Amino acid sequence: MLAKRIVPCLDIRDGRVVKGVNFAGIREVDDPVSLARFYNESGADELVFYDITATYEGRSLFTDLLRRVAGEIFIPLTVGGGIRSLEDFDRVLRSGADKVSVNSGAIADPRIIGEAAKRYGDQCVVLSMDVKRVGDAFHVFSHGGRIDAGLDAIEWAVYGAEHGAGEIVVNSIDTDGMKQGFDLPLLAQITAHVRLPVVASGGAGCIDHFLDLFRTLPAVTAGLAASVFHFKEVDIAQLKRVLARNQIPVR
Amino acid sequence: MIAIIDYGVGNLYSLLGSLRRIGKEAAVTADPEQIRGADRIILPGVGAFGDAMARLRDTGLVPLLLDQAQRKPLLGICLGMQLLFERSYEYGEHTGLGLLRGSVVPLAEVLGPEFRIPHMGWNALRFPKPSPLFRYTREGEYVYYVHSFYATDCEESVIATSEYGIPVTGAVQSGSVFGTQFHPEKSGETGLGILRAFSEI
């Protein structure tokens, strides 16, 4: 039986993890390789590295660290942040990424989804979308969630699925950072309209939120979070024990 | 030395890193002499069957691979496993290497709508028959899959399956020709054990 995936996301700037991770309450660690190792040992099913660097130097530090992680941590690695062209896909895939997550870059030029899928295969194209309620609808926002792209989230997800995305990450701006649970109504809409694996993001604050997610929406295939893992509010090994006790399949 | 066939397929960092971790020397190569001199061969692969087969043909290595497959252990991974079969129906009909009997067909044709496609993530292994490839692996251990097509009509060679609506072909063996639909190089300690077993066959 396919296991539900638990996915920590690390924001990287200039080759270091932004905000770091509080390691056993002793010291803050911001070395991506050490953290990748730590999460791998805690039972993370996949790692997402999100590059928030704006400079050329930062980009090359990012690809260096990706190579180091890929040479040592043998679980799937997804890379996002600043992916706007096939050259960007190429750069991170050559450095050890298995999947590439495209967000604003696909809004700016939707053809990138199909072109990347054709060149590298559907399995490595992840359409990541930041979604917020506007009136009665769900809108896609670009530029880190700041600008309403004028796209309906469900239509955008369907477009991605039809043009070669292999997975969809749905990040709810409304629930992100609130620690009140995942955005189940939004996720229910997306999973009802696309057959791709759907990764839930935004809103996890405790173990019960993951349990609610997978119990209420068995169609969701993975839960992604950042700070609750980094600050040890949720321990991945313990989370998986709780899910397993509740008949949610985990590795 | 393990020769990893280089025909322009993407990310080989994890495969090289995994083999290094278990202490095996490996080279990514399209050099016939190096492939002849290797003690075993890995055929990697991601992307679409038709494109990959065309690229493999373009290297001119197909006759050599067919010959070497009779002489030393060969492991196809993911699309590399699918290429070992006679044919695939991924976007049209394509001829494969024909080292294994069977064909590759879309999961979408056999799975109910409740199953997401691609089959992506960690799934548990079942072993319908024993194989030296799994000498370090127990039933129920998880491996990482990502694929939308699967091998069928190949019962005689199936050595592992994972349940996803149907028993999906997870690994195959015919003599010293092996294939895994999952990615051992992405499957943590379980994957390292499978690569170690292959390197000892």
Tab-separated table of C-alpha atoms in Angstrom:
chain	number	residue	atom	x	y	z
A	1	MET	CA	0.000	0.000	0.000
A	2	LEU	CA	1.263	3.434	-0.896
A	3	ALA	CA	2.427	5.323	2.193
A	4	LYS	CA	1.423	8.902	2.928
A	5	ARG	CA	4.502	11.085	2.611
A	6	ILE	CA	5.746	13.491	5.260
A	7	VAL	CA	7.813	16.220	3.679
A	8	PRO	CA	9.875	18.881	5.458
A	9	CYS	CA	10.677	21.994	3.444
A	10	LEU	CA	13.932	23.912	3.935
A	11	ASP	CA	14.259	27.518	2.783
A	12	ILE	CA	17.787	28.205	1.607
A	13	ARG	CA	19.524	31.531	1.207
A	14	ASP	CA	23.186	31.777	0.205
A	15	GLY	CA	23.691	28.090	0.871
A	16	ARG	CA	22.334	28.140	4.445
A	17	VAL	CA	18.959	27.209	5.892
A	18	VAL	CA	16.976	30.336	6.705
A	19	LYS	CA	16.046	30.516	10.398
A	20	GLY	CA	17.843	27.239	10.981
A	21	VAL	CA	16.555	24.373	12.996
A	22	ASN	CA	16.627	24.025	16.723
A	23	PHE	CA	18.578	20.815	17.208
A	24	ALA	CA	17.465	19.056	20.399
A	25	GLY	CA	17.027	22.479	21.954
A	26	ILE	CA	20.759	22.939	22.196
A	27	ARG	CA	21.877	24.922	19.207
A	28	GLU	CA	20.540	26.256	15.993
A	29	VAL	CA	21.838	24.462	12.927
A	30	ASP	CA	21.677	26.016	9.495
A	31	ASP	CA	23.852	23.636	7.488
A	32	PRO	CA	21.579	22.068	4.836
A	33	VAL	CA	23.558	18.828	4.672
A	34	SER	CA	23.400	18.262	8.448
A	35	LEU	CA	19.697	19.001	8.415
A	36	ALA	CA	19.035	16.741	5.464
A	37	ARG	CA	20.828	13.984	7.345
A	38	PHE	CA	18.808	14.705	10.496
A	39	TYR	CA	15.447	14.649	8.681
A	40	ASN	CA	16.414	11.533	6.756
A	41	GLU	CA	17.153	9.781	10.041
A	42	SER	CA	13.851	10.980	11.545
A	43	GLY	CA	11.958	9.273	8.730
A	44	ALA	CA	11.213	12.137	6.321
A	45	ASP	CA	9.958	10.650	3.041
A	46	GLU	CA	11.246	13.403	0.833
A	47	LEU	CA	12.987	16.764	1.220
A	48	VAL	CA	12.117	20.056	-0.418
A	49	PHE	CA	14.812	22.683	-0.827
A	50	TYR	CA	13.440	26.100	-1.598
A	51	ASP	CA	16.007	28.527	-2.951
A	52	ILE	CA	15.191	32.079	-1.929
A	53	THR	CA	18.507	33.462	-3.139
A	54	ALA	CA	18.445	36.329	-5.581
A	55	THR	CA	22.121	36.509	-6.497
A	56	TYR	CA	24.254	34.537	-8.919
A	57	GLU	CA	26.699	33.614	-6.126
A	58	GLY	CA	23.823	32.373	-4.009
A	59	ARG	CA	22.596	30.213	-6.885
A	60	SER	CA	25.922	28.488	-7.232
A	61	LEU	CA	26.129	27.901	-3.461
A	62	PHE	CA	22.674	26.332	-3.760
A	63	THR	CA	23.644	23.929	-6.529
A	64	ASP	CA	26.818	23.003	-4.608
A	65	LEU	CA	24.854	22.071	-1.529
A	66	LEU	CA	22.338	20.163	-3.614
A	67	ARG	CA	25.155	18.019	-4.997
A	68	ARG	CA	26.425	17.325	-1.516
A	69	VAL	CA	22.966	16.321	-0.261
A	70	ALA	CA	22.186	14.169	-3.320
A	71	GLY	CA	25.491	12.333	-2.962
A	72	GLU	CA	24.693	11.406	0.602
A	73	ILE	CA	20.959	11.348	1.331
A	74	PHE	CA	19.142	8.691	-0.640
A	75	ILE	CA	15.540	9.882	-0.569
A	76	PRO	CA	13.760	12.013	-3.181
A	77	LEU	CA	14.818	15.657	-3.353
A	78	THR	CA	12.559	18.367	-4.722
A	79	VAL	CA	13.880	21.790	-5.572
A	80	GLY	CA	11.938	25.005	-5.981
A	81	GLY	CA	12.462	28.741	-6.020
A	82	GLY	CA	13.391	30.884	-8.981
A	83	ILE	CA	12.566	28.245	-11.602
A	84	ARG	CA	11.654	30.229	-14.725
A	85	SER	CA	13.205	28.437	-17.679
A	86	LEU	CA	14.309	25.055	-18.963
A	87	GLU	CA	17.866	26.169	-18.148
A	88	ASP	CA	16.803	26.439	-14.494
A	89	PHE	CA	15.351	22.916	-14.643
A	90	ASP	CA	18.563	21.710	-16.184
A	91	ARG	CA	20.752	23.416	-13.595
A	92	VAL	CA	19.057	21.814	-10.592
A	93	LEU	CA	18.437	18.412	-12.193
A	94	ARG	CA	22.131	18.185	-13.053
A	95	SER	CA	22.929	18.989	-9.441
A	96	GLY	CA	20.941	16.119	-7.991
A	97	ALA	CA	17.298	17.217	-7.809
A	98	ASP	CA	14.739	14.526	-8.622
A	99	LYS	CA	11.779	16.836	-8.964
A	100	VAL	CA	11.564	20.517	-9.787
A	101	SER	CA	8.852	22.702	-8.396
A	102	VAL	CA	7.695	25.597	-10.544
A	103	ASN	CA	5.395	28.320	-9.241
A	104	SER	CA	5.588	31.971	-10.407
A	105	GLY	CA	7.653	30.860	-13.396
A	106	ALA	CA	4.718	28.790	-14.678
A	107	ILE	CA	2.295	31.661	-14.114
A	108	ALA	CA	4.568	33.965	-16.131
A	109	ASP	CA	4.922	31.388	-18.911
A	110	PRO	CA	2.618	28.347	-18.615
A	111	ARG	CA	4.363	26.632	-21.550
A	112	ILE	CA	7.250	25.770	-19.241
A	113	ILE	CA	5.149	22.963	-17.690
A	114	GLY	CA	4.709	21.109	-20.962
A	115	GLU	CA	8.192	21.826	-22.258
A	116	ALA	CA	9.851	20.596	-19.066
A	117	ALA	CA	7.627	17.501	-18.952
A	118	LYS	CA	8.527	16.677	-22.543
A	119	ARG	CA	12.246	17.075	-21.964
A	120	TYR	CA	12.640	15.612	-18.462
A	121	GLY	CA	9.500	13.519	-17.973
A	122	ASP	CA	6.239	14.236	-16.129
A	123	GLN	CA	7.611	12.700	-12.961
A	124	CYS	CA	9.967	15.563	-12.301
A	125	VAL	CA	7.631	18.512	-12.913
A	126	VAL	CA	5.863	19.714	-9.771
A	127	LEU	CA	3.333	22.521	-10.103
A	128	SER	CA	3.364	24.446	-6.852
A	129	MET	CA	0.619	26.986	-6.280
A	130	ASP	CA	-0.041	29.592	-3.601
A	131	VAL	CA	-3.798	29.891	-3.224
A	132	LYS	CA	-6.009	32.388	-1.401
A	133	ARG	CA	-9.750	32.881	-1.157
A	134	VAL	CA	-11.054	35.855	-3.136
A	135	GLY	CA	-14.801	36.213	-2.688
A	136	ASP	CA	-16.268	32.759	-3.369
A	137	ALA	CA	-13.348	31.598	-5.474
A	138	PHE	CA	-9.831	30.292	-4.920
A	139	HIS	CA	-7.234	32.430	-6.702
A	140	VAL	CA	-3.613	31.647	-7.503
A	141	PHE	CA	-1.125	34.224	-6.247
A	142	SER	CA	2.384	34.798	-7.582
A	143	HIS	CA	5.569	36.360	-6.230
A	144	GLY	CA	5.556	34.514	-2.929
A	145	GLY	CA	1.829	35.000	-2.496
A	146	ARG	CA	1.825	38.781	-2.920
A	147	ILE	CA	0.171	39.282	-6.311
A	148	ASP	CA	-3.208	37.924	-7.441
A	149	ALA	CA	-2.397	36.225	-10.726
A	150	GLY	CA	-6.039	36.324	-11.766
A	151	LEU	CA	-6.124	32.543	-12.168
A	152	ASP	CA	-8.738	30.239	-10.702
A	153	ALA	CA	-6.867	27.648	-8.605
A	154	ILE	CA	-8.903	24.675	-9.782
A	155	GLU	CA	-8.584	25.642	-13.441
A	156	TRP	CA	-4.861	26.172	-12.957
A	157	ALA	CA	-4.456	22.746	-11.331
A	158	VAL	CA	-6.371	21.129	-14.199
A	159	TYR	CA	-4.223	23.030	-16.722
A	160	GLY	CA	-1.071	21.762	-14.995
A	161	ALA	CA	-2.342	18.179	-14.966
A	162	GLU	CA	-3.279	18.307	-18.644
A	163	HIS	CA	0.047	19.799	-19.681
A	164	GLY	CA	2.403	17.381	-18.016
A	165	ALA	CA	2.822	18.203	-14.325
A	166	GLY	CA	3.452	15.021	-12.318
A	167	GLU	CA	2.419	16.371	-8.934
A	168	ILE	CA	0.697	19.411	-7.459
A	169	VAL	CA	1.668	21.205	-4.251
A	170	VAL	CA	-1.199	23.260	-2.885
A	171	ASN	CA	-0.110	25.899	-0.421
A	172	SER	CA	-2.968	27.768	1.208
A	173	ILE	CA	-2.103	31.379	1.960
A	174	ASP	CA	-5.193	31.570	4.189
A	175	THR	CA	-3.999	28.809	6.529
A	176	ASP	CA	-0.225	29.255	6.152
A	177	GLY	CA	1.408	30.220	9.437
A	178	MET	CA	-1.860	30.005	11.360
A	179	LYS	CA	-1.099	26.547	12.795
A	180	GLN	CA	-4.833	25.762	12.792
A	181	GLY	CA	-4.660	22.853	10.363
A	182	PHE	CA	-4.461	22.323	6.609
A	183	ASP	CA	-6.952	24.002	4.268
A	184	LEU	CA	-9.250	20.999	3.825
A	185	PRO	CA	-11.967	22.718	1.728
A	186	LEU	CA	-9.369	23.920	-0.787
A	187	LEU	CA	-7.621	20.539	-0.901
A	188	ALA	CA	-10.957	18.749	-1.356
A	189	GLN	CA	-11.651	20.915	-4.404
A	190	ILE	CA	-8.249	20.335	-5.977
A	191	THR	CA	-8.190	16.574	-5.383
A	192	ALA	CA	-11.696	16.278	-6.829
A	193	HIS	CA	-10.587	17.884	-10.086
A	194	VAL	CA	-7.162	16.384	-10.782
A	195	ARG	CA	-5.908	12.809	-10.639
A	196	LEU	CA	-2.289	13.726	-9.893
A	197	PRO	CA	-0.694	13.233	-6.486
A	198	VAL	CA	-1.562	16.286	-4.373
A	199	VAL	CA	0.708	17.573	-1.606
A	200	ALA	CA	-0.949	19.642	1.133
A	201	SER	CA	0.957	22.637	2.452
A	202	GLY	CA	0.189	25.456	4.867
A	203	GLY	CA	-1.380	25.344	8.281
A	204	ALA	CA	0.107	22.340	10.086
A	205	GLY	CA	0.587	23.132	13.767
A	206	CYS	CA	0.516	19.739	15.463
A	207	ILE	CA	0.327	16.006	14.835
A	208	ASP	CA	-3.482	16.001	14.852
A	209	HIS	CA	-3.525	18.288	11.829
A	210	PHE	CA	-1.770	15.638	9.739
A	211	LEU	CA	-4.146	12.986	11.080
A	212	ASP	CA	-7.153	15.177	10.175
A	213	LEU	CA	-5.712	15.757	6.724
A	214	PHE	CA	-5.249	12.100	5.796
A	215	ARG	CA	-8.436	10.905	7.509
A	216	THR	CA	-10.684	13.553	5.972
A	217	LEU	CA	-9.050	13.557	2.554
A	218	PRO	CA	-7.586	10.140	1.703
A	219	ALA	CA	-6.947	11.519	-1.795
A	220	VAL	CA	-4.166	13.763	-0.463
A	221	THR	CA	-0.868	11.937	-0.851
A	222	ALA	CA	1.532	13.998	1.228
A	223	GLY	CA	1.775	16.659	3.912
A	224	LEU	CA	4.427	19.348	3.688
A	225	ALA	CA	5.513	21.690	6.458
A	226	ALA	CA	8.490	23.755	7.497
A	227	SER	CA	8.599	25.504	10.851
A	228	VAL	CA	6.660	22.910	12.865
A	229	PHE	CA	9.377	20.417	11.974
A	230	HIS	CA	12.254	22.874	12.342
A	231	PHE	CA	11.149	23.991	15.794
A	232	LYS	CA	10.389	20.456	16.940
A	233	GLU	CA	6.727	21.180	17.495
A	234	VAL	CA	6.164	18.068	15.421
A	235	ASP	CA	8.689	15.249	15.546
A	236	ILE	CA	8.493	13.252	12.308
A	237	ALA	CA	9.177	9.874	13.920
A	238	GLN	CA	6.446	10.465	16.489
A	239	LEU	CA	4.062	11.804	13.841
A	240	LYS	CA	4.495	8.613	11.847
A	241	ARG	CA	3.877	6.446	14.895
A	242	VAL	CA	0.599	8.265	15.544
A	243	LEU	CA	-0.478	7.988	11.903
A	244	ALA	CA	0.340	4.255	11.850
A	245	ARG	CA	-1.663	3.695	15.057
A	246	ASN	CA	-4.606	5.310	13.276
A	247	GLN	CA	-4.371	3.055	10.223
A	248	ILE	CA	-2.849	5.727	7.995
A	249	PRO	CA	-0.230	3.934	5.884
A	250	VAL	CA	3.256	5.320	6.537
A	251	ARG	CA	6.738	4.078	5.823
B	1	MET	CA	33.574	-1.868	-11.684
B	2	ILE	CA	29.935	-1.165	-12.411
B	3	ALA	CA	29.229	0.551	-15.735
B	4	ILE	CA	26.268	2.936	-15.584
B	5	ILE	CA	25.161	3.372	-19.182
B	6	ASP	CA	25.349	7.028	-20.231
B	7	TYR	CA	22.780	7.886	-22.867
B	8	GLY	CA	21.893	11.382	-21.744
B	9	VAL	CA	19.442	10.637	-18.959
B	10	GLY	CA	19.344	13.083	-16.070
B	11	ASN	CA	20.209	12.759	-12.445
B	12	LEU	CA	22.800	10.093	-11.617
B	13	TYR	CA	24.136	11.735	-8.451
B	14	SER	CA	22.138	9.532	-6.133
B	15	LEU	CA	23.044	6.358	-7.998
B	16	LEU	CA	26.752	7.186	-7.952
B	17	GLY	CA	26.500	8.290	-4.316
B	18	SER	CA	24.669	5.074	-3.335
B	19	LEU	CA	27.255	2.854	-5.001
B	20	ARG	CA	30.062	4.845	-3.401
B	21	ARG	CA	28.349	4.419	-0.017
B	22	ILE	CA	28.362	0.624	-0.361
B	23	GLY	CA	31.981	0.737	-1.468
B	24	LYS	CA	31.493	-0.112	-5.144
B	25	GLU	CA	33.392	1.530	-7.916
B	26	ALA	CA	31.162	2.835	-10.714
B	27	ALA	CA	31.504	4.923	-13.843
B	28	VAL	CA	28.935	6.664	-16.000
B	29	THR	CA	30.033	5.627	-19.462
B	30	ALA	CA	29.144	5.097	-23.095
B	31	ASP	CA	32.575	3.678	-23.906
B	32	PRO	CA	32.233	0.111	-25.300
B	33	GLU	CA	35.633	-0.943	-23.929
B	34	GLN	CA	34.748	0.238	-20.444
B	35	ILE	CA	31.372	-1.531	-20.629
B	36	ARG	CA	33.050	-4.760	-21.800
B	37	GLY	CA	35.542	-4.462	-18.962
B	38	ALA	CA	32.888	-3.852	-16.274
B	39	ASP	CA	31.813	-6.720	-14.025
B	40	ARG	CA	28.194	-5.553	-14.101
B	41	ILE	CA	25.970	-2.997	-15.808
B	42	ILE	CA	23.254	-0.614	-14.653
B	43	LEU	CA	20.812	0.858	-17.168
B	44	PRO	CA	19.204	3.950	-15.609
B	45	GLY	CA	16.393	5.978	-17.124
B	46	VAL	CA	13.723	8.591	-16.578
B	47	GLY	CA	11.309	10.256	-18.973
B	48	ALA	CA	9.389	8.723	-21.856
B	49	PHE	CA	10.007	5.233	-23.306
B	50	GLY	CA	10.112	6.273	-26.968
B	51	ASP	CA	12.601	9.104	-26.437
B	52	ALA	CA	14.818	7.046	-24.156
B	53	MET	CA	14.910	4.068	-26.540
B	54	ALA	CA	15.747	6.390	-29.442
B	55	ARG	CA	18.581	7.964	-27.462
B	56	LEU	CA	19.889	4.573	-26.428
B	57	ARG	CA	19.872	3.457	-30.091
B	58	ASP	CA	21.675	6.679	-31.052
B	59	THR	CA	24.596	5.709	-28.819
B	60	GLY	CA	25.069	2.576	-30.943
B	61	LEU	CA	25.329	0.550	-27.710
B	62	VAL	CA	22.238	-1.650	-28.140
B	63	PRO	CA	23.977	-4.672	-29.786
B	64	LEU	CA	26.738	-4.481	-27.167
B	65	LEU	CA	24.196	-4.333	-24.323
B	66	LEU	CA	22.298	-7.342	-25.694
B	67	ASP	CA	25.568	-9.259	-25.887
B	68	GLN	CA	26.842	-8.152	-22.471
B	69	ALA	CA	23.495	-9.010	-20.835
B	70	GLN	CA	24.333	-12.679	-21.510
B	71	ARG	CA	27.739	-12.355	-19.862
B	72	LYS	CA	27.300	-10.319	-16.674
B	73	PRO	CA	24.585	-9.079	-14.319
B	74	LEU	CA	22.515	-6.198	-15.691
B	75	LEU	CA	20.137	-4.022	-13.666
B	76	GLY	CA	17.605	-1.699	-15.303
B	77	ILE	CA	16.168	0.974	-13.008
B	78	CYS	CA	12.722	2.573	-13.484
B	79	LEU	CA	12.466	3.393	-17.197
B	80	GLY	CA	15.689	1.387	-17.560
B	81	MET	CA	13.710	-1.658	-16.364
B	82	GLN	CA	10.895	-0.939	-18.792
B	83	LEU	CA	13.377	-0.790	-21.689
B	84	LEU	CA	14.307	-4.429	-20.983
B	85	PHE	CA	10.861	-5.595	-22.185
B	86	GLU	CA	9.678	-6.356	-25.695
B	87	ARG	CA	7.480	-3.309	-26.165
B	88	SER	CA	5.799	-0.327	-24.578
B	89	TYR	CA	2.512	1.396	-25.266
B	90	GLU	CA	3.578	4.772	-23.852
B	91	TYR	CA	2.323	7.346	-26.399
B	92	GLY	CA	2.213	4.926	-29.341
B	93	GLU	CA	3.904	1.553	-29.632
B	94	HIS	CA	7.660	1.252	-29.195
B	95	THR	CA	10.028	-1.695	-29.405
B	96	GLY	CA	12.248	-2.323	-26.381
B	97	LEU	CA	15.401	-4.375	-25.887
B	98	GLY	CA	13.431	-7.623	-25.646
B	99	LEU	CA	15.619	-9.109	-22.911
B	100	LEU	CA	12.460	-9.901	-20.930
B	101	ARG	CA	9.095	-11.152	-22.137
B	102	GLY	CA	6.267	-8.716	-21.520
B	103	SER	CA	5.090	-5.234	-22.298
B	104	VAL	CA	4.708	-1.851	-20.643
B	105	VAL	CA	1.208	-0.356	-20.440
B	106	PRO	CA	-0.510	2.638	-18.765
B	107	LEU	CA	-1.597	2.314	-15.121
B	108	ALA	CA	-4.537	4.579	-16.019
B	109	GLU	CA	-6.121	1.749	-18.020
B	110	VAL	CA	-6.335	-0.636	-15.089
B	111	LEU	CA	-6.644	1.521	-11.959
B	112	GLY	CA	-9.875	2.922	-10.570
B	113	PRO	CA	-10.292	6.696	-10.384
B	114	GLU	CA	-9.426	6.693	-6.658
B	115	PHE	CA	-5.818	5.880	-7.522
B	116	ARG	CA	-3.619	8.879	-8.258
B	117	ILE	CA	-1.320	8.690	-11.274
B	118	PRO	CA	1.700	8.711	-11.352
B	119	HIS	CA	2.098	5.988	-8.715
B	120	MET	CA	4.420	8.218	-6.713
B	121	GLY	CA	5.878	7.599	-3.304
B	122	TRP	CA	6.935	4.815	-0.949
B	123	ASN	CA	5.270	1.441	-1.306
B	124	ALA	CA	5.842	-1.889	0.449
B	125	LEU	CA	7.481	-4.844	-1.297
B	126	ARG	CA	6.027	-8.329	-1.692
B	127	PHE	CA	8.092	-11.205	-3.031
B	128	PRO	CA	6.154	-13.773	-5.097
B	129	LYS	CA	9.381	-15.766	-5.383
B	130	PRO	CA	12.848	-15.529	-3.898
B	131	SER	CA	15.625	-13.670	-5.695
B	132	PRO	CA	19.241	-12.936	-4.800
B	133	LEU	CA	18.443	-9.257	-5.468
B	134	PHE	CA	16.541	-9.189	-2.172
B	135	ARG	CA	18.900	-11.173	0.003
B	136	TYR	CA	19.186	-8.145	2.332
B	137	THR	CA	15.530	-7.085	2.070
B	138	ARG	CA	12.451	-8.282	3.937
B	139	GLU	CA	8.880	-8.272	2.670
B	140	GLY	CA	7.076	-5.137	3.798
B	141	GLU	CA	10.077	-2.843	3.441
B	142	TYR	CA	9.314	0.342	1.528
B	143	VAL	CA	10.867	1.551	-1.712
B	144	TYR	CA	10.327	4.725	-3.728
B	145	TYR	CA	8.332	4.596	-6.954
B	146	VAL	CA	7.418	7.196	-9.525
B	147	HIS	CA	5.841	5.923	-12.749
B	148	SER	CA	2.663	6.026	-14.819
B	149	PHE	CA	3.293	2.878	-16.884
B	150	TYR	CA	3.945	-0.623	-15.610
B	151	ALA	CA	5.195	-3.966	-16.863
B	152	THR	CA	2.603	-6.655	-17.564
B	153	ASP	CA	2.389	-10.132	-19.170
B	154	CYS	CA	5.683	-10.898	-17.461
B	155	GLU	CA	4.561	-13.269	-14.640
B	156	GLU	CA	7.535	-15.605	-15.095
B	157	SER	CA	10.061	-12.848	-14.365
B	158	VAL	CA	8.296	-10.971	-11.522
B	159	ILE	CA	10.284	-11.150	-8.260
B	160	ALA	CA	8.634	-8.228	-6.408
B	161	THR	CA	5.319	-6.409	-6.445
B	162	SER	CA	3.739	-3.509	-4.578
B	163	GLU	CA	0.012	-3.138	-4.029
B	164	TYR	CA	-1.597	-0.149	-5.725
B	165	GLY	CA	-5.046	-1.312	-6.736
B	166	ILE	CA	-3.264	-4.132	-8.541
B	167	PRO	CA	-0.027	-5.915	-7.688
B	168	VAL	CA	2.239	-3.512	-9.594
B	169	THR	CA	5.374	-5.116	-11.035
B	170	GLY	CA	8.115	-3.867	-8.724
B	171	ALA	CA	11.101	-5.949	-9.806
B	172	VAL	CA	11.896	-8.587	-12.409
B	173	GLN	CA	14.596	-11.156	-13.058
B	174	SER	CA	15.441	-13.508	-15.875
B	175	GLY	CA	18.801	-15.194	-15.329
B	176	SER	CA	21.262	-12.404	-14.684
B	177	VAL	CA	19.025	-9.687	-16.146
B	178	PHE	CA	17.337	-7.700	-13.353
B	179	GLY	CA	15.068	-4.691	-13.286
B	180	THR	CA	13.435	-2.547	-10.607
B	181	GLN	CA	10.495	-0.256	-11.324
B	182	PHE	CA	11.293	1.599	-8.091
B	183	HIS	CA	14.440	3.642	-7.524
B	184	PRO	CA	16.818	1.770	-5.185
B	185	GLU	CA	19.080	4.844	-5.181
B	186	LYS	CA	16.184	6.864	-3.720
B	187	SER	CA	14.954	4.208	-1.293
B	188	GLY	CA	17.113	4.898	1.742
B	189	GLU	CA	18.745	1.954	3.544
B	190	THR	CA	16.433	-0.554	1.847
B	191	GLY	CA	17.628	0.655	-1.543
B	192	LEU	CA	21.282	0.474	-0.514
B	193	GLY	CA	20.715	-3.155	0.509
B	194	ILE	CA	19.253	-3.953	-2.920
B	195	LEU	CA	22.186	-2.302	-4.711
B	196	ARG	CA	24.600	-4.177	-2.448
B	197	ALA	CA	22.882	-7.452	-3.289
B	198	PHE	CA	23.099	-6.667	-7.003
B	199	SER	CA	26.794	-5.854	-6.671
B	200	GLU	CA	27.372	-9.292	-5.099
B	201	ILE	CA	25.454	-11.381	-7.654
